Amino acid sequence: MNSERPEECLVRLSELTVRFGAFVALDRLSFQMNRGEVIGLVGPNGAGKTTLLRVLATLQPPTGGSAWIAGYDVSAHPAAVRRVIGYLPDFAGLYQDMKVREYPAFFAAANGLDAKQIAAFTARALTLCNLVDRQNDFIEQLSKGMRAKLAFAGVLAGDPPLLLLDEPMSGLDPSARKAIREIILQLRDEGRTVLISSHLLADLEQFCDRVLFLRGGQILSESVDQTPVVQLVLESEDETTPDRLRAMPGVADVQKKNDVRNGYVLVLKEGAHVPSTLAAITAAGLPVMLFAPAGHTLEDRFARAVEGRHP
Amino acid sequence: MGFLRNPVIRREIEHRMRDNRTYFIPTVLLALLGLLTAAVYATMTLVGRGHDATIQGWQIGLAIFHAQAFLLMALMVLLVPSISAGAITSERDRGTLVPLLVTPMSRVRIAVGKWISSVLYILLLLITAIPFGALASGFGGVTGHLLLSTWACLITTVLFLSSMGLMVSTLVRRTVPAMLLAYGLVAFAVIGTAIVDGVLNLLNPAMERIVVLYANPFTPLVLNLEERFSTDPAMPVWWWTPVIHLALSAVFITVAGYRISRMRE
């Protein structure tokens, strides 16, 4: 089984499809995830993010294509897959009557660890989640942010190489979000592979190596495609200006910005030398008032990929 | 105590030990048993005086024993579905089922863990009743056969009802409908079987007892009360109920295991 796939590739989807009746939740999705990568899933509600995570967590059988994790087909070998994943669902409940330290211990036991390993894991998980001081409290006494951190601790039981996180920061206040962000950053530094869905793009930007934009069950684009985009404002323009801009070196496309007077968005070719483009525009006598790189934040790229508009 | 390695059993035991109802239910059970025992004793002695006849100690002991057996069976019928029918649905209700299902722990082990933990709690209730049973035996009249048959029926009824509750918990998504269905099935086992038996006997009076009546948990207690023991040493009549209950328990556990192994959330 494992010999089929290269060692560095931990997750592989091939034409993965999930249908719910006539509704296509995932539409022939294909991508690979290497070990140590942190990948974000972004898209509007109903884009297929949760369905994708549920397929990988062995909770949703695909209706077409295949998904492989660590060399195991998710459909054919769910038990083997469960040994290499940690899954945090979008709504992860906790046992309110448990003590804080008992929660990671319970999941460690469920992962087959012996008493010594359970004690070691519990101590490590509580330290990572900064809950050592509250370990003897009951879970019902914790704040929402602390419960979110504790749910994280359970996911880490068994030391899974792949973490599947569905909206782990949803509904949390800024300080709790920061705490979760720090945990994910630490896990990334430990070399874990993480697939995380979130609507909080600014957070994803801080720890994701790649972000996949999903819509209608398909990957629209990847954030690694960082085609440079420039915002240009001229002092004056005439009807020939768009064509003149299109003829400049490195320019792939020119779009008029309707909300800015004499404003344009220049989509540059991949690998274009931006200073040379600016130099060519000024040399052509176009009166440049503003020439600024744009569209590099994740939010801008999301707008471009999912909503089809430039910033 | 190897079963304590199952984290689900440990978790359930800890959960029950932290729940006030865990202490309240045996307290009520013991109070009811105490009141019943006193009431039967008082009635028997008063009846004896009224008739100017001598009531023997063994008769009092036997009456107390039968009354306790019926009370315990009635309490099992009422309590066990409420304890077992929420085994899986309550996990789903509070959002803890999915994290549990994606662990490497076998799903059958999860189901069996839930079942064993509910059985252990019910057995604890029965064990608390033993001193009252001993009191009845102290008067004499309670034979080893009666003691064995009654306790075998009580224990197999617990296995039967708790496995039925577990199965229902894997068939229905929410706790309240699961409870309703479980109590509906219990009502059929207790009342429905008696009605079916009555109707079939009307249609065919030659058929004295039918198998469906033996699924009724109270049937062996009635047989014991009537002292209708079989003369066949290989298969006394009261055996039918435990055998049927054990067979049904095996079916219910199998269905529950199948259902949970295909469960997605």
GROMACS .gro file of N, CA, C and O in nm, chain A residues 54-133:
model
  320
   54ARG      N    1  -1.435   1.602   0.611
   54ARG     CA    2  -1.507   1.484   0.661
   54ARG      C    3  -1.468   1.358   0.581
   54ARG      O    4  -1.462   1.249   0.637
   55VAL      N    5  -1.444   1.375   0.452
   55VAL     CA    6  -1.399   1.260   0.372
   55VAL      C    7  -1.263   1.212   0.426
   55VAL      O    8  -1.243   1.092   0.449
   56LEU      N    9  -1.175   1.308   0.449
   56LEU     CA   10  -1.041   1.271   0.496
   56LEU      C   11  -1.045   1.215   0.639
   56LEU      O   12  -0.959   1.135   0.677
   57ALA      N   13  -1.148   1.255   0.714
   57ALA     CA   14  -1.161   1.204   0.852
   57ALA      C   15  -1.238   1.072   0.857
   57ALA      O   16  -1.275   1.027   0.965
   58THR      N   17  -1.266   1.014   0.742
   58THR     CA   18  -1.336   0.884   0.728
   58THR      C   19  -1.482   0.890   0.771
   58THR      O   20  -1.543   0.789   0.800
   59LEU      N   21  -1.537   1.011   0.773
   59LEU     CA   22  -1.677   1.025   0.816
   59LEU      C   23  -1.773   1.034   0.698
   59LEU      O   24  -1.893   1.022   0.716
   60GLN      N   25  -1.718   1.060   0.580
   60GLN     CA   26  -1.802   1.075   0.463
   60GLN      C   27  -1.742   0.996   0.347
   60GLN      O   28  -1.636   1.034   0.296
   61PRO      N   29  -1.806   0.888   0.304
   61PRO     CA   30  -1.749   0.814   0.192
   61PRO      C   31  -1.764   0.891   0.061
   61PRO      O   32  -1.869   0.949   0.036
   62PRO      N   33  -1.659   0.893  -0.019
   62PRO     CA   34  -1.671   0.961  -0.148
   62PRO      C   35  -1.763   0.883  -0.243
   62PRO      O   36  -1.774   0.762  -0.232
   63THR      N   37  -1.826   0.955  -0.332
   63THR     CA   38  -1.909   0.887  -0.432
   63THR      C   39  -1.831   0.866  -0.562
   63THR      O   40  -1.877   0.797  -0.651
   64GLY      N   41  -1.714   0.926  -0.571
   64GLY     CA   42  -1.630   0.905  -0.688
   64GLY      C   43  -1.487   0.946  -0.658
   64GLY      O   44  -1.462   1.019  -0.562
   65GLY      N   45  -1.393   0.897  -0.738
   65GLY     CA   46  -1.252   0.931  -0.717
   65GLY      C   47  -1.198   0.865  -0.592
   65GLY      O   48  -1.259   0.773  -0.537
   66SER      N   49  -1.084   0.914  -0.547
   66SER     CA   50  -1.023   0.851  -0.430
   66SER      C   51  -0.946   0.954  -0.347
   66SER      O   52  -0.907   1.059  -0.398
   67ALA      N   53  -0.929   0.919  -0.222
   67ALA     CA   54  -0.849   1.002  -0.130
   67ALA      C   55  -0.755   0.909  -0.056
   67ALA      O   56  -0.798   0.805  -0.005
   68TRP      N   57  -0.629   0.944  -0.052
   68TRP     CA   58  -0.527   0.862   0.014
   68TRP      C   59  -0.459   0.944   0.122
   68TRP      O   60  -0.424   1.059   0.099
   69ILE      N   61  -0.440   0.882   0.237
   69ILE     CA   62  -0.364   0.946   0.344
   69ILE      C   63  -0.257   0.848   0.391
   69ILE      O   64  -0.290   0.735   0.428
   70ALA      N   65  -0.134   0.892   0.389
   70ALA     CA   66  -0.020   0.809   0.431
   70ALA      C   67  -0.023   0.672   0.362
   70ALA      O   68   0.014   0.571   0.421
   71GLY      N   69  -0.068   0.670   0.240
   71GLY     CA   70  -0.067   0.547   0.163
   71GLY      C   71  -0.192   0.463   0.178
   71GLY      O   72  -0.204   0.358   0.115
   72TYR      N   73  -0.287   0.507   0.260
   72TYR     CA   74  -0.409   0.429   0.281
   72TYR      C   75  -0.527   0.496   0.210
   72TYR      O   76  -0.547   0.618   0.226
   73ASP      N   77  -0.601   0.414   0.140
   73ASP     CA   78  -0.723   0.463   0.078
   73ASP      C   79  -0.825   0.489   0.190
   73ASP      O   80  -0.854   0.401   0.269
   74VAL      N   81  -0.877   0.610   0.193
   74VAL     CA   82  -0.967   0.650   0.301
   74VAL      C   83  -1.093   0.561   0.306
   74VAL      O   84  -1.142   0.529   0.414
   75SER      N   85  -1.141   0.521   0.188
   75SER     CA   86  -1.263   0.439   0.185
   75SER      C   87  -1.234   0.294   0.223
   75SER      O   88  -1.312   0.232   0.294
   76ALA      N   89  -1.121   0.243   0.175
   76ALA     CA   90  -1.092   0.101   0.194
   76ALA      C   91  -1.030   0.070   0.330
   76ALA      O   92  -1.049  -0.039   0.384
   77HIS      N   93  -0.958   0.166   0.386
   77HIS     CA   94  -0.887   0.140   0.512
   77HIS      C   95  -0.911   0.252   0.615
   77HIS      O   96  -0.816   0.316   0.661
   78PRO      N   97  -1.038   0.273   0.651
   78PRO     CA   98  -1.066   0.384   0.744
   78PRO      C   99  -0.997   0.368   0.879
   78PRO      O  100  -0.952   0.467   0.938
   79ALA      N  101  -0.987   0.245   0.927
   79ALA     CA  102  -0.926   0.224   1.060
   79ALA      C  103  -0.778   0.265   1.057
   79ALA      O  104  -0.729   0.328   1.151
   80ALA      N  105  -0.710   0.231   0.948
   80ALA     CA  106  -0.568   0.269   0.936
   80ALA      C  107  -0.554   0.420   0.925
   80ALA      O  108  -0.463   0.481   0.983
   81VAL      N  109  -0.647   0.481   0.853
   81VAL     CA  110  -0.642   0.627   0.836
   81VAL      C  111  -0.661   0.697   0.971
   81VAL      O  112  -0.594   0.796   1.001
   82ARG      N  113  -0.751   0.642   1.054
   82ARG     CA  114  -0.779   0.706   1.183
   82ARG      C  115  -0.658   0.706   1.274
   82ARG      O  116  -0.651   0.785   1.369
   83ARG      N  117  -0.563   0.618   1.246
   83ARG     CA  118  -0.441   0.617   1.329
   83ARG      C  119  -0.344   0.729   1.292
   83ARG      O  120  -0.254   0.759   1.369
   84VAL      N  121  -0.364   0.791   1.177
   84VAL     CA  122  -0.269   0.895   1.135
   84VAL      C  123  -0.332   1.033   1.125
   84VAL      O  124  -0.268   1.128   1.078
   85ILE      N  125  -0.457   1.045   1.166
   85ILE     CA  126  -0.520   1.177   1.162
   85ILE      C  127  -0.566   1.222   1.299
   85ILE      O  128  -0.593   1.142   1.387
   86GLY      N  129  -0.574   1.354   1.312
   86GLY     CA  130  -0.643   1.414   1.426
   86GLY      C  131  -0.744   1.509   1.366
   86GLY      O  132  -0.708   1.594   1.284
   87TYR      N  133  -0.871   1.491   1.400
   87TYR     CA  134  -0.976   1.570   1.336
   87TYR      C  135  -1.050   1.654   1.438
   87TYR      O  136  -1.099   1.602   1.538
   88LEU      N  137  -1.055   1.783   1.411
   88LEU     CA  138  -1.132   1.873   1.496
   88LEU      C  139  -1.252   1.921   1.416
   88LEU      O  140  -1.236   2.001   1.323
   89PRO      N  141  -1.372   1.873   1.449
   89PRO     CA  142  -1.489   1.915   1.370
   89PRO      C  143  -1.527   2.060   1.400
   89PRO      O  144  -1.478   2.118   1.498
   90ASP      N  145  -1.615   2.114   1.317
   90ASP     CA  146  -1.652   2.255   1.337
   90ASP      C  147  -1.727   2.274   1.469
   90ASP      O  148  -1.722   2.378   1.530
   91PHE      N  149  -1.798   2.168   1.513
   91PHE     CA  150  -1.858   2.174   1.646
   91PHE      C  151  -1.806   2.054   1.727
   91PHE      O  152  -1.853   1.943   1.710
   92ALA      N  153  -1.705   2.081   1.809
   92ALA     CA  154  -1.649   1.973   1.891
   92ALA      C  155  -1.698   1.991   2.034
   92ALA      O  156  -1.658   2.085   2.103
   93GLY      N  157  -1.787   1.903   2.076
   93GLY     CA  158  -1.836   1.911   2.213
   93GLY      C  159  -1.736   1.850   2.310
   93GLY      O  160  -1.645   1.777   2.270
   94LEU      N  161  -1.751   1.885   2.435
   94LEU     CA  162  -1.662   1.832   2.539
   94LEU      C  163  -1.748   1.770   2.649
   94LEU      O  164  -1.865   1.806   2.665
   95TYR      N  165  -1.689   1.679   2.724
   95TYR     CA  166  -1.759   1.619   2.838
   95TYR      C  167  -1.750   1.718   2.954
   95TYR      O  168  -1.644   1.732   3.015
   96GLN      N  169  -1.862   1.784   2.981
   96GLN     CA  170  -1.861   1.893   3.079
   96GLN      C  171  -1.822   1.847   3.219
   96GLN      O  172  -1.767   1.924   3.297
   97ASP      N  173  -1.853   1.722   3.251
   97ASP     CA  174  -1.827   1.675   3.387
   97ASP      C  175  -1.688   1.615   3.403
   97ASP      O  176  -1.654   1.562   3.508
   98MET      N  177  -1.609   1.624   3.298
   98MET     CA  178  -1.470   1.575   3.308
   98MET      C  179  -1.381   1.684   3.365
   98MET      O  180  -1.408   1.803   3.346
   99LYS      N  181  -1.274   1.642   3.429
   99LYS     CA  182  -1.171   1.739   3.466
   99LYS      C  183  -1.084   1.765   3.344
   99LYS      O  184  -1.073   1.678   3.256
  100VAL      N  185  -1.024   1.883   3.342
  100VAL     CA  186  -0.946   1.924   3.224
  100VAL      C  187  -0.840   1.821   3.189
  100VAL      O  188  -0.824   1.782   3.073
  101ARG      N  189  -0.769   1.772   3.290
  101ARG     CA  190  -0.659   1.679   3.261
  101ARG      C  191  -0.711   1.544   3.211
  101ARG      O  192  -0.639   1.468   3.147
  102GLU      N  193  -0.838   1.514   3.241
  102GLU     CA  194  -0.893   1.385   3.199
  102GLU      C  195  -0.926   1.381   3.050
  102GLU      O  196  -0.933   1.273   2.991
  103TYR      N  197  -0.948   1.498   2.993
  103TYR     CA  198  -0.990   1.501   2.852
  103TYR      C  199  -0.880   1.451   2.757
  103TYR      O  200  -0.903   1.357   2.681
  104PRO      N  201  -0.760   1.512   2.761
  104PRO     CA  202  -0.656   1.456   2.674
  104PRO      C  203  -0.621   1.312   2.711
  104PRO      O  204  -0.590   1.231   2.623
  105ALA      N  205  -0.632   1.280   2.840
  105ALA     CA  206  -0.600   1.142   2.883
  105ALA      C  207  -0.700   1.044   2.822
  105ALA      O  208  -0.662   0.933   2.780
  106PHE      N  209  -0.826   1.084   2.817
  106PHE     CA  210  -0.930   0.997   2.758
  106PHE      C  211  -0.899   0.968   2.611
  106PHE      O  212  -0.903   0.853   2.566
  107PHE      N  213  -0.864   1.073   2.537
  107PHE     CA  214  -0.837   1.052   2.394
  107PHE      C  215  -0.704   0.979   2.373
  107PHE      O  216  -0.689   0.906   2.275
  108ALA      N  217  -0.612   0.999   2.466
  108ALA     CA  218  -0.486   0.923   2.456
  108ALA      C  219  -0.515   0.774   2.474
  108ALA      O  220  -0.463   0.689   2.401
  109ALA      N  221  -0.602   0.742   2.571
  109ALA     CA  222  -0.638   0.602   2.593
  109ALA      C  223  -0.713   0.547   2.472
  109ALA      O  224  -0.693   0.431   2.432
  110ALA      N  225  -0.799   0.630   2.415
  110ALA     CA  226  -0.875   0.586   2.295
  110ALA      C  227  -0.782   0.563   2.176
  110ALA      O  228  -0.816   0.490   2.083
  111ASN      N  229  -0.663   0.625   2.181
  111ASN     CA  230  -0.564   0.603   2.076
  111ASN      C  231  -0.471   0.487   2.110
  111ASN      O  232  -0.370   0.466   2.041
  112GLY      N  233  -0.501   0.417   2.218
  112GLY     CA  234  -0.426   0.296   2.250
  112GLY      C  235  -0.297   0.318   2.326
  112GLY      O  236  -0.215   0.226   2.336
  113LEU      N  237  -0.278   0.437   2.384
  113LEU     CA  238  -0.155   0.461   2.460
  113LEU      C  239  -0.162   0.391   2.596
  113LEU      O  240  -0.271   0.375   2.652
  114ASP      N  241  -0.046   0.351   2.648
  114ASP     CA  242  -0.046   0.289   2.781
  114ASP      C  243  -0.039   0.398   2.888
  114ASP      O  244  -0.027   0.517   2.857
  115ALA      N  245  -0.049   0.357   3.014
  115ALA     CA  246  -0.063   0.452   3.124
  115ALA      C  247   0.051   0.555   3.127
  115ALA      O  248   0.028   0.675   3.147
  116LYS      N  249   0.173   0.508   3.103
  116LYS     CA  250   0.289   0.598   3.107
  116LYS      C  251   0.282   0.700   2.993
  116LYS      O  252   0.306   0.820   3.012
  117GLN      N  253   0.247   0.649   2.876
  117GLN     CA  254   0.236   0.737   2.760
  117GLN      C  255   0.122   0.838   2.777
  117GLN      O  256   0.133   0.952   2.734
  118ILE      N  257   0.014   0.790   2.839
  118ILE     CA  258  -0.101   0.879   2.860
  118ILE      C  259  -0.060   0.996   2.951
  118ILE      O  260  -0.091   1.111   2.922
  119ALA      N  261   0.013   0.964   3.057
  119ALA     CA  262   0.056   1.069   3.151
  119ALA      C  263   0.148   1.168   3.080
  119ALA      O  264   0.134   1.291   3.097
  120ALA      N  265   0.240   1.116   2.999
  120ALA     CA  266   0.334   1.204   2.928
  120ALA      C  267   0.261   1.291   2.828
  120ALA      O  268   0.285   1.412   2.817
  121PHE      N  269   0.168   1.229   2.754
  121PHE     CA  270   0.095   1.306   2.653
  121PHE      C  271   0.010   1.414   2.719
  121PHE      O  272   0.006   1.528   2.673
  122THR      N  273  -0.057   1.377   2.829
  122THR     CA  274  -0.145   1.474   2.896
  122THR      C  275  -0.065   1.596   2.940
  122THR      O  276  -0.107   1.710   2.918
  123ALA      N  277   0.051   1.571   2.999
  123ALA     CA  278   0.134   1.683   3.045
  123ALA      C  279   0.176   1.771   2.927
  123ALA      O  280   0.170   1.895   2.934
  124ARG      N  281   0.215   1.706   2.818
  124ARG     CA  282   0.261   1.781   2.700
  124ARG      C  283   0.145   1.861   2.638
  124ARG      O  284   0.161   1.979   2.605
  125ALA      N  285   0.029   1.799   2.628
  125ALA     CA  286  -0.086   1.865   2.564
  125ALA      C  287  -0.132   1.984   2.647
  125ALA      O  288  -0.163   2.090   2.592
  126LEU      N  289  -0.136   1.965   2.780
  126LEU     CA  290  -0.181   2.075   2.865
  126LEU      C  291  -0.082   2.191   2.862
  126LEU      O  292  -0.121   2.307   2.867
  127THR      N  293   0.047   2.158   2.851
  127THR     CA  294   0.148   2.265   2.841
  127THR      C  295   0.131   2.339   2.708
  127THR      O  296   0.131   2.463   2.705
  128LEU      N  297   0.117   2.264   2.600
  128LEU     CA  298   0.102   2.325   2.467
  128LEU      C  299  -0.020   2.418   2.464
  128LEU      O  300  -0.014   2.527   2.407
  129CYS      N  301  -0.128   2.373   2.526
  129CYS     CA  302  -0.252   2.450   2.522
  129CYS      C  303  -0.263   2.549   2.639
  129CYS      O  304  -0.368   2.613   2.656
  130ASN      N  305  -0.156   2.558   2.716
  130ASN     CA  306  -0.151   2.654   2.827
  130ASN      C  307  -0.267   2.634   2.926
  130ASN      O  308  -0.334   2.729   2.966
  131LEU      N  309  -0.291   2.511   2.961
  131LEU     CA  310  -0.402   2.480   3.052
  131LEU      C  311  -0.355   2.407   3.178
  131LEU      O  312  -0.437   2.352   3.252
  132VAL      N  313  -0.225   2.411   3.201
  132VAL     CA  314  -0.170   2.338   3.317
  132VAL      C  315  -0.233   2.389   3.447
  132VAL      O  316  -0.269   2.311   3.535
  133ASP      N  317  -0.251   2.522   3.456
  133ASP     CA  318  -0.306   2.580   3.579
  133ASP      C  319  -0.451   2.540   3.603
  133ASP      O  320  -0.500   2.548   3.715
   0.00000   0.00000   0.00000
